[in-house]
Amino acid sequence: MGGNEAGSGTQTRVMIVDDHEIVRRGLAELITRAEGLSVVAEASSMREALRRAPAVRPDIVLVDLQLPDGTGIDIVRRLRHLLPATRCLVVTSFDDDRAFAEAYEAGAKAHLLKTARGTDIVDAVRAVARGRDLLDERTLARRRARRDDPTARLTPSEHRVIELIGKGLSNREIGDELGIAEKTVKNHITSLLAKMGLQRRTQVAAWVAGQAAAPWKR
C-alpha cells in the first residue's frame, strides 16, 4: 500500500507528469510547500512516467492529458494495474466532457484544470489521498446535463419569451405580456435562436412542446 492512509501522519508522495517543464516546476513548488505533501518524481512523457512510477511508488500522480508519446489516460489505465494503491489526478487545460468521461472510466480520481487555484489543487490532492473520489457518475451526469441543456446560456428575459412562445403567443402578445416593444421581442428571439442553435421561431415552439419538464421552468 502507499504510505498515506488517512490518519497515518506520513507524507503523501506525489509524482508529476507533464511535458512542459514550467508547469512541472510550478506544480512541484506548489506541492512541496504544502504541509504533508512531497514530490518524489517528475516525468515529461508517458514512457518516462511508466518507468519511474514503479521505482518510486507514489501515492498520488498528477498527470497531464496531452503527452508527446501518449495520453494521461493511458498512464492512468496502466498505473491502475501496475500500482493499484496509486491514485491518479488528471490535470488539463481543457474542460472537456469527453476527456472527463475517459478519465473517469480509466480510473482517475479527479479532473483538475491548470487554471485552478493552487489551493484547490492541493485540496484535491489531499482529498484523493484520504480516499475520496472526486470523479463519479453523478458528477459526470450533471456535467452532461448542463452541457446538453440548450437554454443554459439564456437570460431570464429570453427564458420568459420561450415560455410564452410555448403558450402560442405572437410576438405582439409577448410584448404586451412583458411590457416591452415588439421589436425588443424580436431581438430576444434572434438572440435565443443563436444560443440554442435553432433557426426559426417554430423550432422553439416545437422544442418547448417536447419538454415534459423543461429545465428552465421553476
mmCIF file of C-alpha atoms in Angstrom:
data_model
loop_
_atom_site.group_PDB
_atom_site.id
_atom_site.type_symbol
_atom_site.label_atom_id
_atom_site.label_comp_id
_atom_site.label_asym_id
_atom_site.label_seq_id
_atom_site.Cartn_x
_atom_site.Cartn_y
_atom_site.Cartn_z
ATOM 1 C CA MET A 1 0.000 0.000 0.000
ATOM 2 C CA GLY A 2 1.023 3.648 -0.486
ATOM 3 C CA GLY A 3 2.250 5.455 2.586
ATOM 4 C CA ASN A 4 -0.611 7.880 3.041
ATOM 5 C CA GLU A 5 -3.632 6.289 4.570
ATOM 6 C CA ALA A 6 -5.872 8.710 6.442
ATOM 7 C CA GLY A 7 -4.534 9.395 9.885
ATOM 8 C CA SER A 8 -1.127 7.803 9.218
ATOM 9 C CA GLY A 9 0.708 11.110 9.705
ATOM 10 C CA THR A 10 3.152 10.265 6.900
ATOM 11 C CA GLN A 11 3.978 12.372 3.841
ATOM 12 C CA THR A 12 1.833 11.917 0.757
ATOM 13 C CA ARG A 13 4.225 11.025 -2.047
ATOM 14 C CA VAL A 14 3.378 12.823 -5.286
ATOM 15 C CA MET A 15 4.639 12.277 -8.829
ATOM 16 C CA ILE A 16 4.108 14.934 -11.526
ATOM 17 C CA VAL A 17 3.800 14.041 -15.213
ATOM 18 C CA ASP A 18 3.737 16.925 -17.716
ATOM 19 C CA ASP A 19 5.770 17.614 -20.855
ATOM 20 C CA HIS A 20 6.049 21.327 -20.048
ATOM 21 C CA GLU A 21 8.909 21.990 -17.652
ATOM 22 C CA ILE A 22 7.429 25.256 -16.381
ATOM 23 C CA VAL A 23 4.175 23.501 -15.477
ATOM 24 C CA ARG A 24 6.042 20.656 -13.753
ATOM 25 C CA ARG A 25 8.165 23.042 -11.740
ATOM 26 C CA GLY A 26 5.167 25.146 -10.792
ATOM 27 C CA LEU A 27 3.234 22.128 -9.575
ATOM 28 C CA ALA A 28 6.307 20.764 -7.813
ATOM 29 C CA GLU A 29 6.804 24.017 -5.920
ATOM 30 C CA LEU A 30 3.129 24.120 -5.008
ATOM 31 C CA ILE A 31 3.138 20.545 -3.716
ATOM 32 C CA THR A 32 6.454 20.853 -1.897
ATOM 33 C CA ARG A 33 5.302 23.939 0.009
ATOM 34 C CA ALA A 34 2.112 22.209 1.157
ATOM 35 C CA GLU A 35 2.229 20.548 4.551
ATOM 36 C CA GLY A 36 2.159 16.772 4.406
ATOM 37 C CA LEU A 37 2.948 16.552 0.683
ATOM 38 C CA SER A 38 6.242 15.810 -1.074
ATOM 39 C CA VAL A 39 7.289 15.381 -4.695
ATOM 40 C CA VAL A 40 9.128 12.094 -5.244
ATOM 41 C CA ALA A 41 9.443 12.161 -9.044
ATOM 42 C CA GLU A 42 8.755 14.084 -12.223
ATOM 43 C CA ALA A 43 8.323 12.841 -15.785
ATOM 44 C CA SER A 44 7.865 14.546 -19.142
ATOM 45 C CA SER A 45 6.497 11.615 -21.162
ATOM 46 C CA MET A 46 4.367 8.519 -20.815
ATOM 47 C CA ARG A 47 7.388 6.248 -21.235
ATOM 48 C CA GLU A 48 9.326 8.031 -18.511
ATOM 49 C CA ALA A 49 6.318 8.048 -16.201
ATOM 50 C CA LEU A 50 5.725 4.313 -16.548
ATOM 51 C CA ARG A 51 9.431 3.650 -15.967
ATOM 52 C CA ARG A 52 9.776 5.845 -12.888
ATOM 53 C CA ALA A 53 6.460 5.231 -11.139
ATOM 54 C CA PRO A 54 7.139 1.588 -10.146
ATOM 55 C CA ALA A 55 10.514 2.647 -8.740
ATOM 56 C CA VAL A 56 9.221 5.449 -6.502
ATOM 57 C CA ARG A 57 5.712 4.058 -5.860
ATOM 58 C CA PRO A 58 3.908 7.406 -5.430
ATOM 59 C CA ASP A 59 0.650 7.713 -3.525
ATOM 60 C CA ILE A 60 -0.620 10.314 -5.974
ATOM 61 C CA VAL A 61 0.169 11.020 -9.631
ATOM 62 C CA LEU A 62 -0.718 14.364 -11.201
ATOM 63 C CA VAL A 63 -0.804 13.667 -14.924
ATOM 64 C CA ASP A 64 -1.353 15.905 -17.941
ATOM 65 C CA LEU A 65 -3.742 14.656 -20.627
ATOM 66 C CA GLN A 66 -1.521 15.502 -23.601
ATOM 67 C CA LEU A 67 1.944 13.976 -23.735
ATOM 68 C CA PRO A 68 4.386 13.611 -26.654
ATOM 69 C CA ASP A 69 4.179 9.809 -26.721
ATOM 70 C CA GLY A 70 0.678 9.122 -25.429
ATOM 71 C CA THR A 71 -2.014 10.500 -23.144
ATOM 72 C CA GLY A 72 -2.579 10.893 -19.456
ATOM 73 C CA ILE A 73 -5.496 8.496 -19.828
ATOM 74 C CA ASP A 74 -3.063 5.810 -20.983
ATOM 75 C CA ILE A 75 -0.948 6.380 -17.877
ATOM 76 C CA VAL A 76 -3.953 6.258 -15.561
ATOM 77 C CA ARG A 77 -5.071 2.997 -17.117
ATOM 78 C CA ARG A 78 -1.605 1.403 -16.937
ATOM 79 C CA LEU A 79 -0.897 2.523 -13.371
ATOM 80 C CA ARG A 80 -4.255 1.184 -12.259
ATOM 81 C CA HIS A 81 -2.813 -2.297 -12.920
ATOM 82 C CA LEU A 82 0.862 -1.667 -12.177
ATOM 83 C CA LEU A 83 0.297 0.178 -8.885
ATOM 84 C CA PRO A 84 -3.254 -0.429 -7.600
ATOM 85 C CA ALA A 85 -2.651 1.688 -4.478
ATOM 86 C CA THR A 86 -1.576 4.743 -6.509
ATOM 87 C CA ARG A 87 -4.324 7.236 -7.229
ATOM 88 C CA CYS A 88 -4.246 9.495 -10.295
ATOM 89 C CA LEU A 89 -5.467 13.050 -10.789
ATOM 90 C CA VAL A 90 -5.744 14.339 -14.347
ATOM 91 C CA VAL A 91 -4.553 17.920 -14.858
ATOM 92 C CA THR A 92 -5.525 19.553 -18.139
ATOM 93 C CA SER A 93 -6.006 22.870 -19.909
ATOM 94 C CA PHE A 94 -9.304 21.754 -21.424
ATOM 95 C CA ASP A 95 -12.671 21.497 -19.668
ATOM 96 C CA ASP A 96 -13.847 18.731 -21.969
ATOM 97 C CA ASP A 97 -16.664 16.336 -21.090
ATOM 98 C CA ARG A 98 -15.266 13.552 -23.274
ATOM 99 C CA ALA A 99 -11.896 13.727 -21.520
ATOM 100 C CA PHE A 100 -13.715 13.880 -18.174
ATOM 101 C CA ALA A 101 -15.614 10.688 -19.040
ATOM 102 C CA GLU A 102 -12.491 8.906 -20.291
ATOM 103 C CA ALA A 103 -10.587 9.860 -17.152
ATOM 104 C CA TYR A 104 -13.410 8.503 -15.009
ATOM 105 C CA GLU A 105 -13.584 5.241 -16.951
ATOM 106 C CA ALA A 106 -9.803 4.802 -16.811
ATOM 107 C CA GLY A 107 -9.820 5.146 -13.032
ATOM 108 C CA ALA A 108 -8.744 8.743 -12.368
ATOM 109 C CA LYS A 109 -9.939 10.171 -9.061
ATOM 110 C CA ALA A 110 -10.065 13.853 -10.005
ATOM 111 C CA HIS A 111 -10.097 16.095 -13.077
ATOM 112 C CA LEU A 112 -8.351 19.438 -12.497
ATOM 113 C CA LEU A 113 -7.922 22.439 -14.771
ATOM 114 C CA LYS A 114 -4.500 24.077 -14.971
ATOM 115 C CA THR A 115 -6.274 27.372 -14.373
ATOM 116 C CA ALA A 116 -7.394 26.163 -10.934
ATOM 117 C CA ARG A 117 -6.086 27.988 -7.877
ATOM 118 C CA GLY A 118 -3.106 26.416 -6.175
ATOM 119 C CA THR A 119 -5.093 25.860 -3.003
ATOM 120 C CA ASP A 120 -7.746 23.960 -4.979
ATOM 121 C CA ILE A 121 -5.122 21.653 -6.465
ATOM 122 C CA VAL A 122 -3.573 20.990 -3.059
ATOM 123 C CA ASP A 123 -7.008 20.368 -1.549
ATOM 124 C CA ALA A 124 -7.829 17.897 -4.325
ATOM 125 C CA VAL A 125 -4.549 16.027 -3.809
ATOM 126 C CA ARG A 126 -5.206 15.747 -0.089
ATOM 127 C CA ALA A 127 -8.821 14.664 -0.610
ATOM 128 C CA VAL A 128 -7.855 11.927 -3.047
ATOM 129 C CA ALA A 129 -5.022 10.819 -0.766
ATOM 130 C CA ARG A 130 -7.607 10.380 2.000
ATOM 131 C CA GLY A 131 -9.566 8.062 -0.248
ATOM 132 C CA ARG A 132 -12.114 10.435 -1.749
ATOM 133 C CA ASP A 133 -13.152 10.041 -5.372
ATOM 134 C CA LEU A 134 -13.791 13.461 -6.914
ATOM 135 C CA LEU A 135 -14.923 11.859 -10.171
ATOM 136 C CA ASP A 136 -18.173 9.932 -10.077
ATOM 137 C CA GLU A 137 -21.137 9.108 -12.286
ATOM 138 C CA ARG A 138 -23.363 11.727 -10.636
ATOM 139 C CA THR A 139 -20.835 14.485 -11.361
ATOM 140 C CA LEU A 140 -20.478 13.276 -14.946
ATOM 141 C CA ALA A 141 -24.248 13.205 -15.370
ATOM 142 C CA ARG A 142 -24.533 16.766 -14.022
ATOM 143 C CA ARG A 143 -21.883 17.985 -16.446
ATOM 144 C CA ARG A 144 -23.579 16.293 -19.374
ATOM 145 C CA ALA A 145 -26.968 17.684 -18.396
ATOM 146 C CA ARG A 146 -25.531 21.179 -18.093
ATOM 147 C CA ARG A 147 -23.833 20.954 -21.484
ATOM 148 C CA ASP A 148 -26.845 19.333 -23.168
ATOM 149 C CA ASP A 149 -29.324 21.992 -21.973
ATOM 150 C CA PRO A 150 -29.774 24.344 -24.963
ATOM 151 C CA THR A 151 -31.255 27.023 -22.694
ATOM 152 C CA ALA A 152 -28.322 27.116 -20.263
ATOM 153 C CA ARG A 153 -26.923 30.355 -21.706
ATOM 154 C CA LEU A 154 -30.201 32.251 -21.996
ATOM 155 C CA THR A 155 -31.031 35.352 -19.994
ATOM 156 C CA PRO A 156 -34.112 35.417 -17.710
ATOM 157 C CA SER A 157 -35.947 37.540 -20.300
ATOM 158 C CA GLU A 158 -35.165 35.027 -23.048
ATOM 159 C CA HIS A 159 -36.391 32.175 -20.838
ATOM 160 C CA ARG A 160 -39.667 34.069 -20.375
ATOM 161 C CA VAL A 161 -40.006 34.654 -24.123
ATOM 162 C CA ILE A 162 -39.541 30.918 -24.743
ATOM 163 C CA GLU A 163 -42.207 30.109 -22.204
ATOM 164 C CA LEU A 164 -44.680 32.474 -23.910
ATOM 165 C CA ILE A 165 -43.811 31.132 -27.368
ATOM 166 C CA GLY A 166 -44.639 27.714 -25.998
ATOM 167 C CA LYS A 167 -48.047 29.028 -24.941
ATOM 168 C CA GLY A 168 -48.729 30.080 -28.516
ATOM 169 C CA LEU A 169 -48.463 33.855 -28.092
ATOM 170 C CA SER A 170 -47.497 36.043 -31.032
ATOM 171 C CA ASN A 171 -44.598 38.468 -30.823
ATOM 172 C CA ARG A 172 -47.027 41.346 -30.232
ATOM 173 C CA GLU A 173 -48.811 39.413 -27.489
ATOM 174 C CA ILE A 174 -45.481 38.545 -25.866
ATOM 175 C CA GLY A 175 -44.582 42.234 -25.916
ATOM 176 C CA ASP A 176 -47.858 43.133 -24.263
ATOM 177 C CA GLU A 177 -47.367 40.407 -21.645
ATOM 178 C CA LEU A 178 -43.838 41.534 -20.795
ATOM 179 C CA GLY A 179 -44.423 45.255 -21.241
ATOM 180 C CA ILE A 180 -41.797 45.611 -23.969
ATOM 181 C CA ALA A 181 -41.845 46.659 -27.629
ATOM 182 C CA GLU A 182 -42.467 44.051 -30.325
ATOM 183 C CA LYS A 183 -39.061 44.921 -31.788
ATOM 184 C CA THR A 184 -37.458 44.035 -28.450
ATOM 185 C CA VAL A 185 -39.258 40.690 -28.512
ATOM 186 C CA LYS A 186 -37.847 40.043 -31.985
ATOM 187 C CA ASN A 187 -34.345 40.890 -30.710
ATOM 188 C CA HIS A 188 -34.786 38.437 -27.837
ATOM 189 C CA ILE A 189 -35.873 35.728 -30.273
ATOM 190 C CA THR A 190 -32.921 36.371 -32.582
ATOM 191 C CA SER A 191 -30.563 36.062 -29.613
ATOM 192 C CA LEU A 192 -32.110 32.923 -28.135
ATOM 193 C CA LEU A 193 -32.234 31.195 -31.536
ATOM 194 C CA ALA A 194 -28.484 31.717 -31.914
ATOM 195 C CA LYS A 195 -27.765 30.455 -28.389
ATOM 196 C CA MET A 196 -29.965 27.376 -28.833
ATOM 197 C CA GLY A 197 -28.603 26.549 -32.283
ATOM 198 C CA LEU A 198 -32.022 26.969 -33.916
ATOM 199 C CA GLN A 199 -33.066 28.912 -36.997
ATOM 200 C CA ARG A 200 -36.799 29.551 -36.754
ATOM 201 C CA ARG A 201 -39.352 30.564 -34.151
ATOM 202 C CA THR A 202 -41.396 27.452 -34.927
ATOM 203 C CA GLN A 203 -38.437 25.306 -33.830
ATOM 204 C CA VAL A 204 -38.570 26.958 -30.422
ATOM 205 C CA ALA A 205 -42.279 26.148 -30.118
ATOM 206 C CA ALA A 206 -41.549 22.540 -31.108
ATOM 207 C CA TRP A 207 -38.734 22.313 -28.564
ATOM 208 C CA VAL A 208 -40.992 23.590 -25.779
ATOM 209 C CA ALA A 209 -43.698 21.119 -26.758
ATOM 210 C CA GLY A 210 -41.188 18.277 -26.497
ATOM 211 C CA GLN A 211 -40.166 19.126 -22.958
ATOM 212 C CA ALA A 212 -42.198 17.335 -20.307
ATOM 213 C CA ALA A 213 -40.397 19.358 -17.641
ATOM 214 C CA ALA A 214 -38.145 21.946 -19.212
ATOM 215 C CA PRO A 215 -35.058 22.728 -17.095
ATOM 216 C CA TRP A 216 -35.699 26.483 -17.209
ATOM 217 C CA LYS A 217 -39.085 26.181 -15.526
ATOM 218 C CA ARG A 218 -39.218 26.975 -11.870
#
